[in-house]
Amino acid sequence: MAQPGGGMPDMQQIMQQAQQMQQQMLEAQEEMANAEVTGTAGGGKVTATVSGELQLKKLDIDPGIVDPEDVETLSDLVVAAVRDATGNAQQLQQEKLGSITGGLGGGEGLPGMGNLGLPGM
């Protein structure tokens, strides 16, 4: 966002936008810390609950699927449920944080700044 005549962008406006983005990030991170997401496997017989920070919080297993002769299948279902829950939590992170940081890739989050030639931007 160049000034008329091709001058520098308004630094005060850029700083205000950066502060707003920082506040939005803090709020989104707090939401993520309090969020819980579930994933299932085996038609809902195994359910994993993961926090928004990707920490396994709870694992529910329907007793009817526990077969002492086939622990491998139960193990596979647990892994699948945890993967499903983790994937759901990552998607939630993307939804919450992506809208805030999404503009940074092309410099659109900070008008007039371009990508500054920085890695990852």
PDB file of C-alpha atoms in Angstrom:
ATOM      1  CA  MET A   1       0.000   0.000   0.000  1.00  0.00           C
ATOM      2  CA  ALA A   2       2.205   2.768  -1.296  1.00  0.00           C
ATOM      3  CA  GLN A   3       1.488   6.392  -0.567  1.00  0.00           C
ATOM      4  CA  PRO A   4       0.456   8.705  -3.413  1.00  0.00           C
ATOM      5  CA  GLY A   5       3.517   9.511  -5.462  1.00  0.00           C
ATOM      6  CA  GLY A   6       5.137   6.101  -4.771  1.00  0.00           C
ATOM      7  CA  GLY A   7       6.228   6.763  -1.162  1.00  0.00           C
ATOM      8  CA  MET A   8       6.635   4.244   1.648  1.00  0.00           C
ATOM      9  CA  PRO A   9       3.642   2.474   3.207  1.00  0.00           C
ATOM     10  CA  ASP A  10       2.142   3.981   6.361  1.00  0.00           C
ATOM     11  CA  MET A  11       4.197   2.323   9.128  1.00  0.00           C
ATOM     12  CA  GLN A  12       1.631   3.163  11.802  1.00  0.00           C
ATOM     13  CA  GLN A  13      -1.039   1.306   9.833  1.00  0.00           C
ATOM     14  CA  ILE A  14       1.293  -1.644   9.344  1.00  0.00           C
ATOM     15  CA  MET A  15       2.043  -1.761  13.082  1.00  0.00           C
ATOM     16  CA  GLN A  16      -1.685  -1.638  13.909  1.00  0.00           C
ATOM     17  CA  GLN A  17      -2.336  -4.533  11.531  1.00  0.00           C
ATOM     18  CA  ALA A  18       0.516  -6.510  13.066  1.00  0.00           C
ATOM     19  CA  GLN A  19      -0.879  -5.925  16.564  1.00  0.00           C
ATOM     20  CA  GLN A  20      -4.343  -7.009  15.435  1.00  0.00           C
ATOM     21  CA  MET A  21      -2.889 -10.150  13.870  1.00  0.00           C
ATOM     22  CA  GLN A  22      -0.954 -10.910  17.049  1.00  0.00           C
ATOM     23  CA  GLN A  23      -4.134 -10.574  19.129  1.00  0.00           C
ATOM     24  CA  GLN A  24      -6.045 -12.815  16.726  1.00  0.00           C
ATOM     25  CA  MET A  25      -3.258 -15.410  16.930  1.00  0.00           C
ATOM     26  CA  LEU A  26      -3.349 -15.386  20.737  1.00  0.00           C
ATOM     27  CA  GLU A  27      -7.121 -15.827  20.728  1.00  0.00           C
ATOM     28  CA  ALA A  28      -6.943 -18.661  18.182  1.00  0.00           C
ATOM     29  CA  GLN A  29      -4.182 -20.402  20.137  1.00  0.00           C
ATOM     30  CA  GLU A  30      -6.268 -20.186  23.311  1.00  0.00           C
ATOM     31  CA  GLU A  31      -9.253 -21.659  21.456  1.00  0.00           C
ATOM     32  CA  MET A  32      -7.032 -24.468  20.197  1.00  0.00           C
ATOM     33  CA  ALA A  33      -5.738 -25.206  23.687  1.00  0.00           C
ATOM     34  CA  ASN A  34      -9.322 -25.626  24.915  1.00  0.00           C
ATOM     35  CA  ALA A  35     -10.629 -27.540  21.886  1.00  0.00           C
ATOM     36  CA  GLU A  36     -11.135 -31.288  21.802  1.00  0.00           C
ATOM     37  CA  VAL A  37     -11.639 -33.279  18.618  1.00  0.00           C
ATOM     38  CA  THR A  38     -12.576 -36.935  18.209  1.00  0.00           C
ATOM     39  CA  GLY A  39     -11.706 -39.588  15.694  1.00  0.00           C
ATOM     40  CA  THR A  40     -13.169 -43.043  15.314  1.00  0.00           C
ATOM     41  CA  ALA A  41     -12.371 -46.438  13.870  1.00  0.00           C
ATOM     42  CA  GLY A  42     -14.148 -49.763  13.585  1.00  0.00           C
ATOM     43  CA  GLY A  43     -17.514 -48.151  12.970  1.00  0.00           C
ATOM     44  CA  GLY A  44     -17.283 -46.117  16.154  1.00  0.00           C
ATOM     45  CA  LYS A  45     -16.121 -49.007  18.327  1.00  0.00           C
ATOM     46  CA  VAL A  46     -12.884 -47.145  19.098  1.00  0.00           C
ATOM     47  CA  THR A  47     -12.961 -43.398  19.732  1.00  0.00           C
ATOM     48  CA  ALA A  48      -9.948 -41.204  20.387  1.00  0.00           C
ATOM     49  CA  THR A  49     -10.188 -37.659  21.746  1.00  0.00           C
ATOM     50  CA  VAL A  50      -7.319 -35.298  20.951  1.00  0.00           C
ATOM     51  CA  SER A  51      -6.777 -31.731  22.117  1.00  0.00           C
ATOM     52  CA  GLY A  52      -6.402 -28.887  19.661  1.00  0.00           C
ATOM     53  CA  GLU A  53      -2.715 -29.068  20.516  1.00  0.00           C
ATOM     54  CA  LEU A  54      -2.605 -32.676  19.219  1.00  0.00           C
ATOM     55  CA  GLN A  55      -2.361 -34.340  22.643  1.00  0.00           C
ATOM     56  CA  LEU A  56      -4.281 -37.600  23.144  1.00  0.00           C
ATOM     57  CA  LYS A  57      -6.758 -36.940  25.962  1.00  0.00           C
ATOM     58  CA  LYS A  58      -9.023 -39.956  25.981  1.00  0.00           C
ATOM     59  CA  LEU A  59      -9.438 -43.355  24.363  1.00  0.00           C
ATOM     60  CA  ASP A  60     -12.734 -45.246  24.454  1.00  0.00           C
ATOM     61  CA  ILE A  61     -12.910 -48.898  23.407  1.00  0.00           C
ATOM     62  CA  ASP A  62     -16.166 -50.801  23.158  1.00  0.00           C
ATOM     63  CA  PRO A  63     -15.614 -53.893  25.342  1.00  0.00           C
ATOM     64  CA  GLY A  64     -17.423 -55.997  22.747  1.00  0.00           C
ATOM     65  CA  ILE A  65     -14.506 -55.746  20.326  1.00  0.00           C
ATOM     66  CA  VAL A  66     -11.847 -56.859  22.800  1.00  0.00           C
ATOM     67  CA  ASP A  67     -10.700 -60.313  21.750  1.00  0.00           C
ATOM     68  CA  PRO A  68      -7.725 -61.658  23.713  1.00  0.00           C
ATOM     69  CA  GLU A  69      -6.919 -63.889  20.728  1.00  0.00           C
ATOM     70  CA  ASP A  70      -6.735 -60.887  18.331  1.00  0.00           C
ATOM     71  CA  VAL A  71      -4.953 -58.024  20.049  1.00  0.00           C
ATOM     72  CA  GLU A  72      -3.455 -56.929  16.720  1.00  0.00           C
ATOM     73  CA  THR A  73      -6.828 -55.853  15.313  1.00  0.00           C
ATOM     74  CA  LEU A  74      -7.584 -53.835  18.445  1.00  0.00           C
ATOM     75  CA  SER A  75      -4.163 -52.230  18.215  1.00  0.00           C
ATOM     76  CA  ASP A  76      -4.800 -51.315  14.567  1.00  0.00           C
ATOM     77  CA  LEU A  77      -8.167 -49.777  15.457  1.00  0.00           C
ATOM     78  CA  VAL A  78      -6.590 -47.690  18.237  1.00  0.00           C
ATOM     79  CA  VAL A  79      -3.923 -46.386  15.868  1.00  0.00           C
ATOM     80  CA  ALA A  80      -6.556 -45.593  13.226  1.00  0.00           C
ATOM     81  CA  ALA A  81      -8.750 -43.722  15.711  1.00  0.00           C
ATOM     82  CA  VAL A  82      -5.827 -41.679  17.026  1.00  0.00           C
ATOM     83  CA  ARG A  83      -4.735 -40.830  13.467  1.00  0.00           C
ATOM     84  CA  ASP A  84      -8.289 -39.797  12.609  1.00  0.00           C
ATOM     85  CA  ALA A  85      -8.558 -37.573  15.688  1.00  0.00           C
ATOM     86  CA  THR A  86      -5.135 -36.039  15.071  1.00  0.00           C
ATOM     87  CA  GLY A  87      -6.048 -35.317  11.453  1.00  0.00           C
ATOM     88  CA  ASN A  88      -9.267 -33.661  12.615  1.00  0.00           C
ATOM     89  CA  ALA A  89      -7.323 -31.544  15.121  1.00  0.00           C
ATOM     90  CA  GLN A  90      -4.857 -30.492  12.413  1.00  0.00           C
ATOM     91  CA  GLN A  91      -7.757 -29.491  10.198  1.00  0.00           C
ATOM     92  CA  LEU A  92      -9.179 -27.431  13.071  1.00  0.00           C
ATOM     93  CA  GLN A  93      -5.788 -25.744  13.499  1.00  0.00           C
ATOM     94  CA  GLN A  94      -5.736 -24.928   9.798  1.00  0.00           C
ATOM     95  CA  GLU A  95      -9.216 -23.436  10.002  1.00  0.00           C
ATOM     96  CA  LYS A  96      -8.472 -21.358  13.102  1.00  0.00           C
ATOM     97  CA  LEU A  97      -4.952 -20.224  12.294  1.00  0.00           C
ATOM     98  CA  GLY A  98      -4.978 -20.329   8.489  1.00  0.00           C
ATOM     99  CA  SER A  99      -7.383 -17.424   8.180  1.00  0.00           C
ATOM    100  CA  ILE A 100      -5.049 -15.310  10.307  1.00  0.00           C
ATOM    101  CA  THR A 101      -1.717 -16.305   8.780  1.00  0.00           C
ATOM    102  CA  GLY A 102      -2.930 -17.108   5.277  1.00  0.00           C
ATOM    103  CA  GLY A 103      -2.199 -13.644   3.943  1.00  0.00           C
ATOM    104  CA  LEU A 104       1.428 -13.712   5.011  1.00  0.00           C
ATOM    105  CA  GLY A 105       2.506 -16.044   2.227  1.00  0.00           C
ATOM    106  CA  GLY A 106       2.069 -13.406  -0.459  1.00  0.00           C
ATOM    107  CA  GLY A 107       2.538 -10.412   1.763  1.00  0.00           C
ATOM    108  CA  GLU A 108      -1.175  -9.628   1.615  1.00  0.00           C
ATOM    109  CA  GLY A 109      -1.403  -9.626   5.402  1.00  0.00           C
ATOM    110  CA  LEU A 110       0.848  -6.595   5.534  1.00  0.00           C
ATOM    111  CA  PRO A 111       0.010  -4.319   2.620  1.00  0.00           C
ATOM    112  CA  GLY A 112       2.914  -2.904   0.704  1.00  0.00           C
ATOM    113  CA  MET A 113       5.422  -5.296   2.204  1.00  0.00           C
ATOM    114  CA  GLY A 114       5.512  -7.881  -0.600  1.00  0.00           C
ATOM    115  CA  ASN A 115       7.097 -11.120   0.508  1.00  0.00           C
ATOM    116  CA  LEU A 116      10.302  -9.378   1.598  1.00  0.00           C
ATOM    117  CA  GLY A 117      12.265 -12.244   0.057  1.00  0.00           C
ATOM    118  CA  LEU A 118      12.036 -14.174   3.318  1.00  0.00           C
ATOM    119  CA  PRO A 119      12.009 -17.976   3.301  1.00  0.00           C
ATOM    120  CA  GLY A 120       8.571 -19.436   3.703  1.00  0.00           C
ATOM    121  CA  MET A 121       6.851 -16.230   2.705  1.00  0.00           C
TER     122      MET A 121
END
